[in-house]
Coordinates of C-alpha atoms and ligand atoms in Angstrom, one line a residue:
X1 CA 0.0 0.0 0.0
X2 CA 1.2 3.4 -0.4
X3 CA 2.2 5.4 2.3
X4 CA -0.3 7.6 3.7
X5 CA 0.5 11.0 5.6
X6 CA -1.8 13.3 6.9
X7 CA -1.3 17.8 7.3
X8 CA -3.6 18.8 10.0
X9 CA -4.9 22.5 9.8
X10 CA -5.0 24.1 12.8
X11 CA -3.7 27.6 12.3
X12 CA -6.5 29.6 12.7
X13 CA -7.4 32.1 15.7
X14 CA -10.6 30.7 16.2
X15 CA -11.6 34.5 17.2
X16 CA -15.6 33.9 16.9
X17 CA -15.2 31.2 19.9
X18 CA -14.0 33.9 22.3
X19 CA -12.3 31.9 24.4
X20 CA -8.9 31.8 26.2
X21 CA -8.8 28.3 24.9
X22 CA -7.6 27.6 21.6
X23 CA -10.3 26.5 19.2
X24 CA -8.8 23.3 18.1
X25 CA -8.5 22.2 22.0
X26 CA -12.3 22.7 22.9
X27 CA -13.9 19.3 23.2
X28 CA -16.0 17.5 21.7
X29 CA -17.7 14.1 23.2
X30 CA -14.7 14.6 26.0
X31 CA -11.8 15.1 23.8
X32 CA -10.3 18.1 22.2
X33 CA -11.2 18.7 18.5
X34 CA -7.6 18.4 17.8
X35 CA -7.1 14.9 19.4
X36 CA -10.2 13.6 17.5
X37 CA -8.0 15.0 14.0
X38 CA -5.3 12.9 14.9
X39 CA -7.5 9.8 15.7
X40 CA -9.1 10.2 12.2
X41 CA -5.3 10.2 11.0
X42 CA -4.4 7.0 13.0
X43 CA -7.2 5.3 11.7
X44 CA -7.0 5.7 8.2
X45 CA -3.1 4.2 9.3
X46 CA -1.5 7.6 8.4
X47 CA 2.5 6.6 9.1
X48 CA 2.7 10.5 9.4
X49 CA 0.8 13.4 11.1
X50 CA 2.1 17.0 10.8
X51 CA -0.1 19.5 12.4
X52 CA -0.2 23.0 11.3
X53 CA -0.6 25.9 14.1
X54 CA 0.0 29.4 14.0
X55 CA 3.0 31.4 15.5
X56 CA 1.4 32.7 18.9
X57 CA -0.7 29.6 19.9
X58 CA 2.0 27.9 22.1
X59 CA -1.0 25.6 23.9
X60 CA -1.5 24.4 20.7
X61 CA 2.1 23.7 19.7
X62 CA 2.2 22.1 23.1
X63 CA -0.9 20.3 22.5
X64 CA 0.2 18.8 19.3
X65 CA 3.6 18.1 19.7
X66 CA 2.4 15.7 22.7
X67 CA 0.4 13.9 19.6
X68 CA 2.4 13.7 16.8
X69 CA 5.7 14.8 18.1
X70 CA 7.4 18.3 18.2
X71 CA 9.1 17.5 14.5
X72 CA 5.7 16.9 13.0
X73 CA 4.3 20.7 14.5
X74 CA 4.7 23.1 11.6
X75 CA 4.6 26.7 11.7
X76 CA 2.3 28.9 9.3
X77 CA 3.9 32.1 10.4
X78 CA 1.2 34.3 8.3
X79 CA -2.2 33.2 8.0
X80 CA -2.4 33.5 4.3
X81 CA -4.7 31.0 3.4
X82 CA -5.1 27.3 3.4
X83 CA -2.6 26.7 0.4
X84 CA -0.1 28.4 2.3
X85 CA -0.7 26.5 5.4
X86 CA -0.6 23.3 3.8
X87 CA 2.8 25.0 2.4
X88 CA 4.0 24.9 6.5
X89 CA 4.1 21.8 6.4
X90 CA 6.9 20.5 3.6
X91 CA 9.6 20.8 6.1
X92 CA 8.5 17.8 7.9
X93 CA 7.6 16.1 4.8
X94 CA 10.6 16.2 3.2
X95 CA 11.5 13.2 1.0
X96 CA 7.9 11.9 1.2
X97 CA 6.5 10.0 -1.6
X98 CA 3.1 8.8 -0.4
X99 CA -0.4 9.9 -0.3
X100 CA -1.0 12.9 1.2
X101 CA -4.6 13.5 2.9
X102 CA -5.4 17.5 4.5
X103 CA -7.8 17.9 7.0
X104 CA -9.1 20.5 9.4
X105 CA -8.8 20.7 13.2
X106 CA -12.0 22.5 13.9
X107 CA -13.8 19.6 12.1
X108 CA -13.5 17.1 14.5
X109 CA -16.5 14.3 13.7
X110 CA -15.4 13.1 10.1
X111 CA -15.9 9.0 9.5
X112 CA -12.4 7.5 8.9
X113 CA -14.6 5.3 6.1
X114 CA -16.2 9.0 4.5
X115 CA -12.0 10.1 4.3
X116 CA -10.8 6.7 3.4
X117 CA -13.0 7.2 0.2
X118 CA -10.6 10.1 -0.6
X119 CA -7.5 8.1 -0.8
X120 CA -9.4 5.3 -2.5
X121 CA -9.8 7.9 -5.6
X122 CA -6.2 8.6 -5.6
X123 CA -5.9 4.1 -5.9
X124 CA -8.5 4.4 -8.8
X125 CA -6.2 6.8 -10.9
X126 CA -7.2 10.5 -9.6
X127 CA -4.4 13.1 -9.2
X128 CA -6.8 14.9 -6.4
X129 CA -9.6 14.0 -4.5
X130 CA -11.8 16.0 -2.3
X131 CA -14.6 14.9 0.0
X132 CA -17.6 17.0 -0.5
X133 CA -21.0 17.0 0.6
X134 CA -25.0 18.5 0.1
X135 CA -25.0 21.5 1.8
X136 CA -28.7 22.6 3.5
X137 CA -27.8 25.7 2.8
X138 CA -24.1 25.8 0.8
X139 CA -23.8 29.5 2.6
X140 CA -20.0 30.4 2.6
X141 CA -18.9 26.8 1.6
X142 CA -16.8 26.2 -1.5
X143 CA -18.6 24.9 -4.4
X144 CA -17.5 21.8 -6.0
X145 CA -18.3 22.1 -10.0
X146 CA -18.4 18.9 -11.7
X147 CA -17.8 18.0 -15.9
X148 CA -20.1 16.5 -18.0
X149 CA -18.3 13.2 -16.7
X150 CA -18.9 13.8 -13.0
X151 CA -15.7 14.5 -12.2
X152 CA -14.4 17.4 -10.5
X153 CA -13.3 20.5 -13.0
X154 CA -12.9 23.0 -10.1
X155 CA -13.4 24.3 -6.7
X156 CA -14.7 28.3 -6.4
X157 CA -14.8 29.5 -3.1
X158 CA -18.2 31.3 -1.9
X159 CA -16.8 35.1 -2.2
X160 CA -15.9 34.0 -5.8
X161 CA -18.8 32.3 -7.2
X162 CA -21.1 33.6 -10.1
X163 CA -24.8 33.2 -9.4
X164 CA -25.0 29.8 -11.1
X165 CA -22.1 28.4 -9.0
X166 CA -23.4 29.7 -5.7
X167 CA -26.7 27.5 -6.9
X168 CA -24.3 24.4 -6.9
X169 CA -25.2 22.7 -3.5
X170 CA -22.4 20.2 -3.8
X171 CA -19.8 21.6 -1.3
X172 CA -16.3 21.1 -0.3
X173 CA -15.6 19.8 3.0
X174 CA -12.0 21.1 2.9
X175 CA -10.2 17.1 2.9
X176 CA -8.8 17.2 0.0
X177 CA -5.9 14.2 -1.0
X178 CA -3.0 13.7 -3.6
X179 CA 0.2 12.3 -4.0
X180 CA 2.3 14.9 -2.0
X181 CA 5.2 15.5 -4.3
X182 CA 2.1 16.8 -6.8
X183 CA 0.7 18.5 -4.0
X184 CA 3.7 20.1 -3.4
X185 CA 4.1 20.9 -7.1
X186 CA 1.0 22.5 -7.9
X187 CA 0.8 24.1 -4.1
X188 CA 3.8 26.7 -5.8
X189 CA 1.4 27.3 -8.7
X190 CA -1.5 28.8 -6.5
X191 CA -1.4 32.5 -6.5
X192 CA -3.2 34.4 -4.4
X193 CA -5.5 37.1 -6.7
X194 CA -9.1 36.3 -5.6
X195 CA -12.0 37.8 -3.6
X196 CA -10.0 37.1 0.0
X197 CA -6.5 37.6 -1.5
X198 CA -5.7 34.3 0.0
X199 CA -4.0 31.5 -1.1
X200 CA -6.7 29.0 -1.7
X201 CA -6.1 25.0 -0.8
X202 CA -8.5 24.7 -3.8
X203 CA -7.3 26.1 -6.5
X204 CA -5.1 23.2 -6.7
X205 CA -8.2 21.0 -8.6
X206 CA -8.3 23.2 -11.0
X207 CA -4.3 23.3 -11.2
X208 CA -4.5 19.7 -11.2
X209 CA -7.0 19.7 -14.1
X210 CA -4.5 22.0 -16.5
X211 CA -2.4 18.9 -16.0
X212 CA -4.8 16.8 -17.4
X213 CA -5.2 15.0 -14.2
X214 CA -8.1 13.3 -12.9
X215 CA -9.7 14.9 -9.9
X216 CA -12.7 12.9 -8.1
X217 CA -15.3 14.3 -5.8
X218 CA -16.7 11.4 -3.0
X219 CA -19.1 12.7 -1.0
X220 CA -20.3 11.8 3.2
X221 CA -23.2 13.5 5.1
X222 CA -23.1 16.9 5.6
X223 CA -23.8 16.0 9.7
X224 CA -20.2 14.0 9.5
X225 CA -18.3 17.4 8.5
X226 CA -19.9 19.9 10.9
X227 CA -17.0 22.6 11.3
X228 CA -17.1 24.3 14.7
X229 CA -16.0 28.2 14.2
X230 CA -18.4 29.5 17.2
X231 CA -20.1 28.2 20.7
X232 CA -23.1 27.0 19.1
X233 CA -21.6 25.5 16.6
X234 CA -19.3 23.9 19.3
X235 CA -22.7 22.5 20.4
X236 CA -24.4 21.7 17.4
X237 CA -20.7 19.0 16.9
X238 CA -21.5 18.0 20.7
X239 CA -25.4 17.2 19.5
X240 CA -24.2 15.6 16.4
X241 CA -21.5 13.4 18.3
X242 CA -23.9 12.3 20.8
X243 CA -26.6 11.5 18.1
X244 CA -23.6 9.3 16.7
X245 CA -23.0 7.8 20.0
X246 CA -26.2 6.9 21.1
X247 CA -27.2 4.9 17.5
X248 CA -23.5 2.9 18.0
X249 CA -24.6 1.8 21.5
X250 CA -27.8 0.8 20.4
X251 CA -27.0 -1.3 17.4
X252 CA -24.4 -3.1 19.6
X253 CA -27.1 -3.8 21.8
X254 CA -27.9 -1.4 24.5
X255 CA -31.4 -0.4 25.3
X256 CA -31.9 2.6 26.4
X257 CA -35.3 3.9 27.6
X258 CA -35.0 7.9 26.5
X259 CA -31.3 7.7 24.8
X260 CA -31.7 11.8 23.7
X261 CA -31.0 11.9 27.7
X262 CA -28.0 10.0 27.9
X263 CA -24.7 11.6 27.5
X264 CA -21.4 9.7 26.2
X265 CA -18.2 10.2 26.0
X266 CA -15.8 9.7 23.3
X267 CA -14.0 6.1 24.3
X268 CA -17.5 5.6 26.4
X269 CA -17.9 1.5 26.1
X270 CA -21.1 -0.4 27.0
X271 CA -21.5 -4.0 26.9
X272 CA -24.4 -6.3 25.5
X273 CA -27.9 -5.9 27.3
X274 CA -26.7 -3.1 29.4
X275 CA -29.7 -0.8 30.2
X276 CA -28.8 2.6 30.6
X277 CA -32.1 4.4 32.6
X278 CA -32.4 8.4 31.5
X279 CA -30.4 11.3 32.6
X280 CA -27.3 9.4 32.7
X281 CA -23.5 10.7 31.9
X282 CA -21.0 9.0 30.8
X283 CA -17.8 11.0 31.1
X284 CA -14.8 9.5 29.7
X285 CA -12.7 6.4 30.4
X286 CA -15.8 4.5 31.2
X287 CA -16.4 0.9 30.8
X288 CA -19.9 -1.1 31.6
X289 CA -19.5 -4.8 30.8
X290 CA -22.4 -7.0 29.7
X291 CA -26.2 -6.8 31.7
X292 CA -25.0 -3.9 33.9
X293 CA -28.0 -1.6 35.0
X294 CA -26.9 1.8 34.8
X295 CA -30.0 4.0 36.8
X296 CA -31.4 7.6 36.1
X297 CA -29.4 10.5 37.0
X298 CA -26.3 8.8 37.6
X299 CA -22.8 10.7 36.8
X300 CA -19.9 8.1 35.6
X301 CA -16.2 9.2 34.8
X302 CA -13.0 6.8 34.6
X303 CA -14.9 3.9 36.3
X304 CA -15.0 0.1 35.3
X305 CA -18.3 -1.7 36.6
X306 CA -18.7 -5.0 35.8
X307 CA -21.3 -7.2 34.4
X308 CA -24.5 -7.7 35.9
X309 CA -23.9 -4.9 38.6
X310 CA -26.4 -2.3 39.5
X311 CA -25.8 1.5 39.9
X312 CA -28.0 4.6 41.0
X313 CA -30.5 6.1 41.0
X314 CA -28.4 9.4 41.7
X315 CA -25.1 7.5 41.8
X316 CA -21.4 8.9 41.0
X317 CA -18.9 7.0 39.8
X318 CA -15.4 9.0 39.5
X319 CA -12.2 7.9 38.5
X320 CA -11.0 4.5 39.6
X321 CA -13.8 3.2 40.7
X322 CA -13.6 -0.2 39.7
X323 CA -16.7 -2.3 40.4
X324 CA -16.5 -6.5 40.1
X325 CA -19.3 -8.4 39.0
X326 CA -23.0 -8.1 40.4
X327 CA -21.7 -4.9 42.5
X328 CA -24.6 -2.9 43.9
X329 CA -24.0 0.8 44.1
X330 CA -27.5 2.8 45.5
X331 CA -28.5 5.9 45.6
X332 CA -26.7 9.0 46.5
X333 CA -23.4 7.0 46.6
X334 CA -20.0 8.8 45.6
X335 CA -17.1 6.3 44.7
X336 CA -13.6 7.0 43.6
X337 CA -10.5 5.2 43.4
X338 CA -12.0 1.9 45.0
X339 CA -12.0 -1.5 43.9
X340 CA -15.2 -3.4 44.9
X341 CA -15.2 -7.6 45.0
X342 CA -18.0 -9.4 43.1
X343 CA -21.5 -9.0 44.9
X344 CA -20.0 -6.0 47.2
X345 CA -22.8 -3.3 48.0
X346 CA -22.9 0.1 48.9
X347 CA -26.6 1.1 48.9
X348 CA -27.5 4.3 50.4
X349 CA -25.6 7.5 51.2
X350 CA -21.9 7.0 51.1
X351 CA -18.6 8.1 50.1
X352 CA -16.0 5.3 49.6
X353 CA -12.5 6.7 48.4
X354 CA -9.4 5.5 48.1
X355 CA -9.2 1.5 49.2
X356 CA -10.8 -1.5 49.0
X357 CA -14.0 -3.7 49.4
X358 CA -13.8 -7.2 49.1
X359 CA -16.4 -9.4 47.6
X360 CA -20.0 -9.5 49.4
X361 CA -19.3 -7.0 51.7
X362 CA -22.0 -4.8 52.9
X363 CA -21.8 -1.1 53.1
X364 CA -24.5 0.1 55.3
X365 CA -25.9 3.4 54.6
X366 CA -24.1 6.9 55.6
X367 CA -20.9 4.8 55.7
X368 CA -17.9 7.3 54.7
X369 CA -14.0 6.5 54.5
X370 CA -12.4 9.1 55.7
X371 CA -9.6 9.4 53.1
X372 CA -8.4 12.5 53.6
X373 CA -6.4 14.3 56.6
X374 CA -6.0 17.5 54.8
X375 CA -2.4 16.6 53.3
X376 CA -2.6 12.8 52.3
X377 CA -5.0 10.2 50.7
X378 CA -4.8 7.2 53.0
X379 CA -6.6 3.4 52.0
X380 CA -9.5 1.8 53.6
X381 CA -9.1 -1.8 53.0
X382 CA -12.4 -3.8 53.9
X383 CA -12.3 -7.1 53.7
X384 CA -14.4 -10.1 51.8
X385 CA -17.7 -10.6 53.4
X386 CA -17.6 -7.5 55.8
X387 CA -20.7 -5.8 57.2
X388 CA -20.2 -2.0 57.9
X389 CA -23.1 -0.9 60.0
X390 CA -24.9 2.5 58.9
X391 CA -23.1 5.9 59.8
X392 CA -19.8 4.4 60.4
X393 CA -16.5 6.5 59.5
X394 CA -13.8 4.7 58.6
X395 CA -10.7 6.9 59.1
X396 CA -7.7 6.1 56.8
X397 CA -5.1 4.1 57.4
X398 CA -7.5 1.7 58.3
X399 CA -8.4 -2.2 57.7
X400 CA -11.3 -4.4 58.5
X401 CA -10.7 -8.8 57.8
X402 CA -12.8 -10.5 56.3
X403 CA -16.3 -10.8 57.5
X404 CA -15.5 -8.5 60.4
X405 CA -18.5 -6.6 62.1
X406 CA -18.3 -3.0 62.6
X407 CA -21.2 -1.5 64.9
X408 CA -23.2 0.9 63.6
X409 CA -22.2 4.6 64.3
X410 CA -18.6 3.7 65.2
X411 CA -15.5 6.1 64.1
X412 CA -13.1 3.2 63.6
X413 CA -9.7 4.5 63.5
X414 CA -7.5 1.5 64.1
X415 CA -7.5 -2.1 62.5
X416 CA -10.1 -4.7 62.7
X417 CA -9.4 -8.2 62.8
X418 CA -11.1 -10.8 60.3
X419 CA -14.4 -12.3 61.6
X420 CA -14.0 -9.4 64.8
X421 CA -16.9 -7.2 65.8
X422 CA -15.4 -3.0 65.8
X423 CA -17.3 -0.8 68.0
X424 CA -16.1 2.6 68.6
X425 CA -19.2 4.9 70.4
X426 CA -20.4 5.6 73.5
X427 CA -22.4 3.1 75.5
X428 CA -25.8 3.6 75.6
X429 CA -27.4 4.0 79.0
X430 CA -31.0 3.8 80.3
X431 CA -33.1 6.1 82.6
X432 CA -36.7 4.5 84.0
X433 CA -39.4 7.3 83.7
X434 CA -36.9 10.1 82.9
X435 CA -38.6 11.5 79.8
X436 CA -42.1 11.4 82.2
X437 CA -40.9 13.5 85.1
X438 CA -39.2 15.7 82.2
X439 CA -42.0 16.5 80.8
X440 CA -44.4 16.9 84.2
X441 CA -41.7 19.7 85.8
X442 CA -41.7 21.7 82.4
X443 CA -45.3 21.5 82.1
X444 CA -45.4 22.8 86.0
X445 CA -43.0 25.6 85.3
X446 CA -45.1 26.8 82.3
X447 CA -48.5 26.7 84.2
X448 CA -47.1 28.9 87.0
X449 CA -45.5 31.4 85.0
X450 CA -48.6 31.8 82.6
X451 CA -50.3 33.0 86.0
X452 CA -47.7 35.9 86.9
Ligands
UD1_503 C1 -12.4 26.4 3.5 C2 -12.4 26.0 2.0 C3 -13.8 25.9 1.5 C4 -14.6 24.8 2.3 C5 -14.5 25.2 3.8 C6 -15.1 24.0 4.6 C7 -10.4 27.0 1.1 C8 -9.9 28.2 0.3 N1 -11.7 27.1 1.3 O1 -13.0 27.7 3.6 O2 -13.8 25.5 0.2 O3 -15.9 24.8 1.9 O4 -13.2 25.4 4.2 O5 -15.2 24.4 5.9 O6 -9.6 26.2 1.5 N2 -6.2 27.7 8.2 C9 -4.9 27.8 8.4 N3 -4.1 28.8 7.9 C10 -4.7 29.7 7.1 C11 -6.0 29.6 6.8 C12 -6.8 28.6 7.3 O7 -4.4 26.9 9.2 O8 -3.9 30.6 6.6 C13 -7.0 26.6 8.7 C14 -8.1 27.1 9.6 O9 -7.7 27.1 11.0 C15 -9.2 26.0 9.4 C16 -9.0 25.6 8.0 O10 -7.6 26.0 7.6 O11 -9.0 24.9 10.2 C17 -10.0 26.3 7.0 O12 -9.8 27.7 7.0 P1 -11.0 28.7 6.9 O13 -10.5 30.0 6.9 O14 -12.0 28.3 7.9 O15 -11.6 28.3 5.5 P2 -13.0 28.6 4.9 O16 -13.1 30.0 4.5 O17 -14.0 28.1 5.9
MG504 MG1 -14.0 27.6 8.0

């Protein structure tokens, strides 16, 4: 196969967003718009990513050169257009021979089989291909005009159309792909005297064309190449990806009862038969195996729960919680950074972070692990088979055996021996007819000083 390579445009200022944050490192689904580019790279099994980025944006140099490497970030050191930018990148592609595929950072949901298609015309004999798509409303898009043949004759950007092209609803999508020593070639021909003065990425069909070359147009939905220049547009991307999201889970075989409720995540995985209730979010680095019952209104981010295991209503699941097989976890339960055995339960009203909880262990309710001492995270290692009785604190560095007892309300601050009972509270004592004469002196005081 021929070598594939990708140029990553990601020079723009992204000024509509106003934001402190770079465009191109907003997220989408959980993950940066950038991150999701490079994805799309990897996947079509680009050897090569360069990523363009302008001079000042040192988060997103920083940003990039964690992805692809600091020799793949390129340097556009004047916005002049998107031929120019492409331009930026021949330092790091010099002596490549491959295929060379352009796409754009702000456009972060493309299909890797809608850009595949791209570099699939180049294997049936085009000397450029651009993916293109039927624009609602084609607006400022580039218009893709086709010969009599189908193929693509040229590219005229919005600002440059006649009336008859600006009817065209075919539009470009801005991933265009070619050989990249042509690229390279033609990218010196393009001149910059049009309505923007800007170097335009797609003059080079037309380039291409006074070649004689081939150039073919495939085309995707317009909904895979929504590019995000503003807030709403940000969260027109979001609405799109989770549309996406939702339809994969389903066909693999999660029901959901109200899915336009549920919220994923990017690497979000769900197993067969899981039900997911409404109102739920997935943040990312979440994992539900098989049959797993995920409640309404629970919250889930970096946890692992296991098949068959049963979480919420109103449950929160933060990062390393990692629950075994036929866990329960009930309602109004926080849990982070704890591993829970096969059958554990935590059911009502507690926070369990940092530690352990061995398999069938019982959590009553109001149980907290005190984690924290205001400098250090200490563990709480419970053991298989335990019973914790209801408004217990647990205060780290602490351990209770296997199928210890621990008395309800008991602060339990050192270790407790397998198969022990822990009680740490005050013993309760008994007074005969003390709430009676209570209550017949106040009710004698309150008669006499009515009369004064
Ligand atoms: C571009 C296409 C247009 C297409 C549209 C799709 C050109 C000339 N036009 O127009 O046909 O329909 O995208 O959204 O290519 N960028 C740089 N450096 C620059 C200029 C742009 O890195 O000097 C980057 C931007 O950050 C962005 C991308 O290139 O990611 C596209 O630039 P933009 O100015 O948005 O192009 P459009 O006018 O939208
Ligand atoms: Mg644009």
């Amino acid at each position: 196969m021929t070598a594939r390579a990708a140029v990553v445009l990601a020079a723009g200022k992204g000024t509509r967003m106003k934001s402190d944050l770079p465009k191109v490192l907003h997220s989408v689904g959980g993950r940066a718009m950038l991150s999701w580019t490079q994805a799309l790279a990897d996947e079509l099994g680009c050897d090569q990513t360069v990523v363009v980025v302008g001079p000042e944006a040192s988060e997103v140099q920083d940003a990039a050169a964690e992805l692809v490497g600091a020799k793949n970030v390129c340097i556009q050191h004047n916005q002049l257009g998107t031929a120019d930018a492409v331009k930026a990148a021949a330092p790091a592609l010099e002596g490549f021979t491959g295929d060379v595929i352009v796409l754009y950072a702000d456009t972060p949901l493309i299909p890797a089989s809608a850009a595949e298609q791209a570099f699939e015309a180049l294997t049936d004999g085009a000397g450029v291909s651009v993916l293109g798509f039927y624009a609602r409303e084609p607006g400022g898009y580039g218009r893709l005009i086709r010969n009599s043949a189908g193929d693509l004759d040229r590219i005229v950007e919005a600002k440059d159309a006649s009336s008859d092209e600006s009817a065209v609803d075919l539009c470009n999508s801005g991933v265009m792909a070619a050989a990249w020593p042509l690229m390279a070639n033609l990218l010196e021909e393009v001149g910059d005297d049009n309505a923007k003065g800007e170097y335009y990425l797609t003059d080079l069909v037309g380039l291409a064309r006074r070649r004689d070359l081939r150039a073919a147009v495939v085309t995707c939905e317009e909904r895979d190449v929504l590019g995000v220049n503003s807030r709403a547009q940000l969260a027109e991307a979001e609405a799109a990806f989770q549309v996406r999201a939702r339809e994969a889970a389903m066909s693999a075989g999660v029901s959901m009862a109200a899915p336009e409720t549920v919220y994923f995540s990017w690497d979000t995985k769900l197993g067969r038969d899981v039900y997911v209730e409404p109102n739920v979010v997935f943040g990312p680095g979440v994992t539900v195996a098989d049959k797993a019952r995920i409640k309404a209104f629970s919250h889930l981010e970096g946890a692992t729960v296991g098949s068959s295991a049963d979480v919420g209503p109103f449950a929160r699941l933060r990062p390393g919680a990692q629950l075994g097989d036929a866990v329960k976890i009930g309602n109004f339960v926080e849990v982070k950074n704890v591993t829970l055995g096969e059958g554990a339960k935590v059911n009502h009203l507690s926070y369990v972070g940092d530690g352990s909880i061995g398999a069938d262990a019982n959590i009553g309710a109001g149980v907290i692990f005190c984690n924290y001492d205001g400098f250090f995270k200490h563990q709480t290692l419970v053991g298989a088979g335990a019973f914790i009785g209801s408004n217990s604190a647990l205060v780290a560095p602490v351990s209770v055996g296997d199928g210890a007892y621990i008395g309800s309300g008991s602060v339990i601050t050192k270790d407790v021996e397998a198969d022990a009972l822990g009680v740490a509270r005050a013993k309760q004592v008994e007074r005969k007819g003390w709430a009676r004469a209570f209550k017949d002196k106040m009710a004698k005081r309150k008669a006499s000083e009515k009369k004064d």
